[in-house]
Short mmCIF file of C-alpha atoms in Angstrom, two decimals:
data_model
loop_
_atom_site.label_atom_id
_atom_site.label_comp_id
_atom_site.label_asym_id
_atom_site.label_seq_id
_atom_site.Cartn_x
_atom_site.Cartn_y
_atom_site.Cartn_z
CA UNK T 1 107.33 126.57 -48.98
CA UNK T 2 109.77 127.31 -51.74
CA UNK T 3 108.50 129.69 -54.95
CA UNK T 4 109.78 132.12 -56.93
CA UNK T 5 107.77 134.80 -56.78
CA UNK T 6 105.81 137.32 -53.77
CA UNK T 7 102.50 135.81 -54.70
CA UNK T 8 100.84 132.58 -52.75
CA UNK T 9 99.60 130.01 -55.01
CA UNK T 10 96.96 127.69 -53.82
CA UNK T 11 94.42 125.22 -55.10
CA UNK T 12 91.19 123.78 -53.45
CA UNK T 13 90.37 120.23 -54.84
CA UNK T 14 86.67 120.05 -54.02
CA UNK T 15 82.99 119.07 -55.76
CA UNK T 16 80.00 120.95 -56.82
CA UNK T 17 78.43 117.88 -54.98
CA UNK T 18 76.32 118.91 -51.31
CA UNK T 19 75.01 115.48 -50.39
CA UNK T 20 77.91 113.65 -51.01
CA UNK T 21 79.19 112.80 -47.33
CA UNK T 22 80.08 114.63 -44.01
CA UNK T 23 83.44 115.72 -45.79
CA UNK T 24 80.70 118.06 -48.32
CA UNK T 25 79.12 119.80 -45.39
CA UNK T 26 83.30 120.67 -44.56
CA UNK T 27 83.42 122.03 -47.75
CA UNK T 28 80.38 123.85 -48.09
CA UNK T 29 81.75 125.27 -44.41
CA UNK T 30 85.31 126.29 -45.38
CA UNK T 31 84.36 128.06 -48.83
CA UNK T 32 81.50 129.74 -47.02
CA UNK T 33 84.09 130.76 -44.12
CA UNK T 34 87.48 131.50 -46.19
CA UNK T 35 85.60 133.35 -49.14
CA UNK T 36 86.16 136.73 -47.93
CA UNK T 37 89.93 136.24 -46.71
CA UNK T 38 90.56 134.71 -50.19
CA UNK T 39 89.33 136.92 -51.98
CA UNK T 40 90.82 139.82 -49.93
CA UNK T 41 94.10 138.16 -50.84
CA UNK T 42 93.38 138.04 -54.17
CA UNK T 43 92.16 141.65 -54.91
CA UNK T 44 95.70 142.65 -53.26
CA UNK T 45 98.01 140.70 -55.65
CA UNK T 46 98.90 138.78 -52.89
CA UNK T 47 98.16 135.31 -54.03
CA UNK T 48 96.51 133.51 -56.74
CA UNK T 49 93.82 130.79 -55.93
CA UNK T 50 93.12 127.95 -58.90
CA UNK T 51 89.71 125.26 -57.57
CA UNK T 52 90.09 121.69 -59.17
CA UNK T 53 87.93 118.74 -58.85
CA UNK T 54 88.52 114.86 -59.62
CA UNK T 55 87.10 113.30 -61.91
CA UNK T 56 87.75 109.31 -62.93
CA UNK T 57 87.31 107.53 -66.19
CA UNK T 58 85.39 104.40 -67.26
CA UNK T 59 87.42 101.64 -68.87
CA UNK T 60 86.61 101.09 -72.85
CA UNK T 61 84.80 97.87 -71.92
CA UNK T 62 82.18 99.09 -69.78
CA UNK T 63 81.15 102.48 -71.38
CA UNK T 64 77.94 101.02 -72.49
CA UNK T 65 76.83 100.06 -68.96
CA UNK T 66 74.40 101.38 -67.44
CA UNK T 67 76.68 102.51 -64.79
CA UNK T 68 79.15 104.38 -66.65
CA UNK T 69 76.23 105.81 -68.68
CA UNK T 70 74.46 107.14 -65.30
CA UNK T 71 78.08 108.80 -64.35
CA UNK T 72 79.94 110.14 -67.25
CA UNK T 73 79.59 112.29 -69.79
CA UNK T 74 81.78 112.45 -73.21
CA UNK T 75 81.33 108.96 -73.25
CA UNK T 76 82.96 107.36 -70.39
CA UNK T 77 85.99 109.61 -70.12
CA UNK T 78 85.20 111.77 -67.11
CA UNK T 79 82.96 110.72 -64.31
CA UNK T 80 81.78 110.82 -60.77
CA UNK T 81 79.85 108.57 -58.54
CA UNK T 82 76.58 108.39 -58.10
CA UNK T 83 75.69 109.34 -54.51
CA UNK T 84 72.75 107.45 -53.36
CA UNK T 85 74.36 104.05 -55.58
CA UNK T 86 70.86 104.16 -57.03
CA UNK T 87 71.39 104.76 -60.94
CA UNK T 88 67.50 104.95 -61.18
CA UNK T 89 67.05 107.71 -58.12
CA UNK T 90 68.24 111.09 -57.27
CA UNK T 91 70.40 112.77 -59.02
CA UNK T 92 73.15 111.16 -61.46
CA UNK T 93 76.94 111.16 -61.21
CA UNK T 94 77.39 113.42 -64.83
CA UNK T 95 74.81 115.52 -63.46
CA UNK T 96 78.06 116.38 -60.86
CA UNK T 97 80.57 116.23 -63.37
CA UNK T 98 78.82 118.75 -65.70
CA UNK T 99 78.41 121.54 -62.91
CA UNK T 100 82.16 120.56 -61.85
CA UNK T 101 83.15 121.40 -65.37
CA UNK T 102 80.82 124.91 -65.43
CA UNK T 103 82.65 125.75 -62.38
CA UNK T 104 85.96 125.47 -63.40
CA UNK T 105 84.82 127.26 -66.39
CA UNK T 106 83.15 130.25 -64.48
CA UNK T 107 86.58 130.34 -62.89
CA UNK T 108 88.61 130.47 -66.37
CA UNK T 109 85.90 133.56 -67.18
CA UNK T 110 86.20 135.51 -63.92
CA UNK T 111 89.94 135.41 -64.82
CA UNK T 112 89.54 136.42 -68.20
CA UNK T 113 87.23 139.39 -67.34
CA UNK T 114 90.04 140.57 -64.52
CA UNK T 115 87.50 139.26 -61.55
CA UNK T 116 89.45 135.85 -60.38
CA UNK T 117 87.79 136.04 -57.08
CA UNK T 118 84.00 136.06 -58.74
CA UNK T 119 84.20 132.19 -58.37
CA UNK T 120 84.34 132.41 -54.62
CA UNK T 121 80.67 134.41 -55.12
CA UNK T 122 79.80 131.60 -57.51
CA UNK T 123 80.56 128.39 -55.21
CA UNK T 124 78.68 129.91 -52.42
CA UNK T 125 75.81 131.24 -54.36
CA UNK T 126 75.48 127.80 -55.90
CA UNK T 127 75.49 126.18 -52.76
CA UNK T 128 72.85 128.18 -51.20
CA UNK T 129 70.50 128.58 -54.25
CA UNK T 130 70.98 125.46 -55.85
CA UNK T 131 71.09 122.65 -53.10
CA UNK T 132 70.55 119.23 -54.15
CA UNK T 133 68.43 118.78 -50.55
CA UNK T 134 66.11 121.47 -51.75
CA UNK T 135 65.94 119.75 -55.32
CA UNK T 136 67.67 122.98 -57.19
CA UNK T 137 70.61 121.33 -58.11
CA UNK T 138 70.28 122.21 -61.90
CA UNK T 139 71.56 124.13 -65.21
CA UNK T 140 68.92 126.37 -65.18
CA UNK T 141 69.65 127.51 -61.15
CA UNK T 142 73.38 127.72 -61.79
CA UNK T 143 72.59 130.04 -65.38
CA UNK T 144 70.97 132.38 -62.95
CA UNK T 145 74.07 132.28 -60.73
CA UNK T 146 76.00 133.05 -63.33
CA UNK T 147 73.86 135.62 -64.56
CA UNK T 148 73.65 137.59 -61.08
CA UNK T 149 77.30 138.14 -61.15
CA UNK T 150 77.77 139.97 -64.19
CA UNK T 151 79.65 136.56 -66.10
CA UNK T 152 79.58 135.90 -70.13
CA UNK T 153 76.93 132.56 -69.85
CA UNK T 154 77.93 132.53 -73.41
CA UNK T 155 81.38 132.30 -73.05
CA UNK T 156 81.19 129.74 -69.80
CA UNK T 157 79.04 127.23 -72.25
CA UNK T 158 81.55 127.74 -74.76
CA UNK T 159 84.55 127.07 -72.33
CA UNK T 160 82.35 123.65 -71.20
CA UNK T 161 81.33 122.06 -74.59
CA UNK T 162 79.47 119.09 -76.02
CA UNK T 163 79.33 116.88 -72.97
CA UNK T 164 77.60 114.07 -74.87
CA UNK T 165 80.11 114.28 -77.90
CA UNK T 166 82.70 110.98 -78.42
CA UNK T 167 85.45 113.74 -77.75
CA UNK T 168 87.79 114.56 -75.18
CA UNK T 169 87.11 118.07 -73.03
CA UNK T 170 90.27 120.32 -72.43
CA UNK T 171 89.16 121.37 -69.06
CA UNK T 172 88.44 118.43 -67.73
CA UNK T 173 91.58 116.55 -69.59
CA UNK T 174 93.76 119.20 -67.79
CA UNK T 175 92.13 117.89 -64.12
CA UNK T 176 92.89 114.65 -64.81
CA UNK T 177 96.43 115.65 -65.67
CA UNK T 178 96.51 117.85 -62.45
CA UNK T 179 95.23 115.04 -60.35
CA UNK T 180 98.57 112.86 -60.86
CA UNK T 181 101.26 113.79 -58.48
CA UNK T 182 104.85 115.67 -59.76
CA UNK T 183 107.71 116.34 -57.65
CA UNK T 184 107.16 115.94 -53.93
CA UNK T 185 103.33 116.35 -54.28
CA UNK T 186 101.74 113.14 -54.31
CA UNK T 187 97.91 112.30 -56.43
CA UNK T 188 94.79 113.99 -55.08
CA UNK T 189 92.60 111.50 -54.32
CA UNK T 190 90.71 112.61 -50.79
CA UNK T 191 88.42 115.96 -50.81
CA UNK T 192 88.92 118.33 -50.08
CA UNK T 193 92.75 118.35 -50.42
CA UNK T 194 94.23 122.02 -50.28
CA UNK T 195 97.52 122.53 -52.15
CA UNK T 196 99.64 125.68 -50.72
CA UNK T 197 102.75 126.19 -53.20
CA UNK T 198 102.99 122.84 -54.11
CA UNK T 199 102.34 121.70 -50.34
CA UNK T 200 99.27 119.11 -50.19
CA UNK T 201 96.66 119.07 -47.19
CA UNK T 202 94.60 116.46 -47.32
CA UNK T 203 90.69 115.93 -45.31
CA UNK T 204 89.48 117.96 -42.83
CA UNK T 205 90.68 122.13 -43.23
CA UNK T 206 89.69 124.90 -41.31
CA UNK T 207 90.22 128.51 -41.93
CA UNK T 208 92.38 129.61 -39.13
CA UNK T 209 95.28 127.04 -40.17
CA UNK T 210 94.95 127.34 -43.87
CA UNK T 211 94.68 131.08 -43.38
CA UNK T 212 98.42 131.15 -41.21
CA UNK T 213 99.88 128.90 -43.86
CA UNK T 214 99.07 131.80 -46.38
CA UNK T 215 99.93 134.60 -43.95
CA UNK T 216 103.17 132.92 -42.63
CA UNK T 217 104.39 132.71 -46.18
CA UNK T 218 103.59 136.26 -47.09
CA UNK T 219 105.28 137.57 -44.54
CA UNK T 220 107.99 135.71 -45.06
CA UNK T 221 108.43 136.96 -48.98
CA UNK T 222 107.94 140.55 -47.48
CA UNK T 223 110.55 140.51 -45.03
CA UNK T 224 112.65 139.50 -47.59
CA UNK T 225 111.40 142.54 -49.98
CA UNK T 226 109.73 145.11 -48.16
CA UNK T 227 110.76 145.04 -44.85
CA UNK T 228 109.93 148.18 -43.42
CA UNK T 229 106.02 147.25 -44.74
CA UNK T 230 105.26 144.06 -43.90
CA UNK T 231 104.25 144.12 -40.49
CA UNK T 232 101.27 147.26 -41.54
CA UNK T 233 100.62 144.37 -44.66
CA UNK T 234 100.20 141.49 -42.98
CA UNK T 235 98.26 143.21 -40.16
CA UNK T 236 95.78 144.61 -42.54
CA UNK T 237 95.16 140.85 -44.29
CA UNK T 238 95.00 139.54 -40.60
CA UNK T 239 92.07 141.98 -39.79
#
């Protein structure tokens, strides 16, 4: 796993979504599970994590449908699907792809404020206060999430914007970009997909594999630079 520097770089492709499928209960699992290795890892300078989560667009044509309507916001140009295929029940697919955008935005403010690994705090918090079984999947639930860990709400609704204006939304233009393949890596299109230095797991992941990936590779870069610590180092992340 080829980079240039000491540091891991990963990226969990996943969804704010808890009713979704089997593969969300995985998810819900693994974030709940790797949190405190990852952030561990991150605290240390030992590798830098980045979530993502897919979105889709509606074609010109249909935007006025009531399905596209039910699962986008900004009109049509980032969605996700409605879970229960019901556009009058439950909740709605832009429902999903407005907390998807706040959580990519907490992320971009935990990094701003020097605290990259508050949005491991934030997914699990969300998950556990705000389930959509429980009927607590909402703005106001996750503004109290926020709010309990010490994050700008101002500057996280100013990172999301207007999602019913005719305009495009940086954040979630720059998934869609991310979600097209470059180099070896092929498109994300299954969830969760973990990408370790450009290397893409797709479906089912569980801690003890993705956590030797990491651990194989930093040991690795510090037997190449540090060799008379790595072995106390990589011990200590083990533990």
């Amino acid at each position: 796993m080829p980079h240039p520097d000491e540091r891991v770089e990963y990226e969990l492709w996943t969804n704010s979504n808890d009713e979704c499928s089997p593969r969300c209960g995985e998810q819900v699992a693994f974030v709940r599970s790797f949190r405190g290795h990852a952030q561990i890892l991150e605290r240390g300078g030992y590798a830098r994590f980045t979530p993502h989560y897919i979105t889709w667009y509606c074609p010109e044509a249909f935007r006025l449908t009531r399905q596209c309507q039910s699962q986008c916001i900004n009109h049509g140009r980032y969605c996700a699907p409605d879970r229960e295929e019901d556009f009058g029940e439950g909740y709605e697919g832009k429902q999903v792809v407005v907390e998807n955008l706040r959580q990519l935005c907490v992320h971009r403010v935990a990094n701003e404020s020097g605290l990259p690994w508050a949005w491991w705090d934030f997914a699990m918090d969300y998950k556990l206060r705000c389930s959509m079984k429980e009927k607590k999947y909402s703005k106001a639930c996750a503004e109290e999430v926020v709010a309990s860990l010490g994050l700008s709400l101002e500057k996280v609704l100013a990172c999301m914007g207007d999602p019913d204006a005719d305009a495009d939304n940086a954040v979630l233009s720059k998934e869609q970009e991310d979600q097209i393949g470059r180099g070896s890596r092929g498109d994300v299109t299954i969830l969760p997909t973990l990408v370790i230095n450009d290397v893409q797991y797709r479906g089912f992941i569980k801690v003890s594999s993705e956590l030797s990936i990491i651990l194989a590779y930093l040991l690795f870069r510090y037997q190449a630079f540090c060799p008379q610590h790595n072995e106390v180092t990589i011990l200590e992340l083990n533990n």
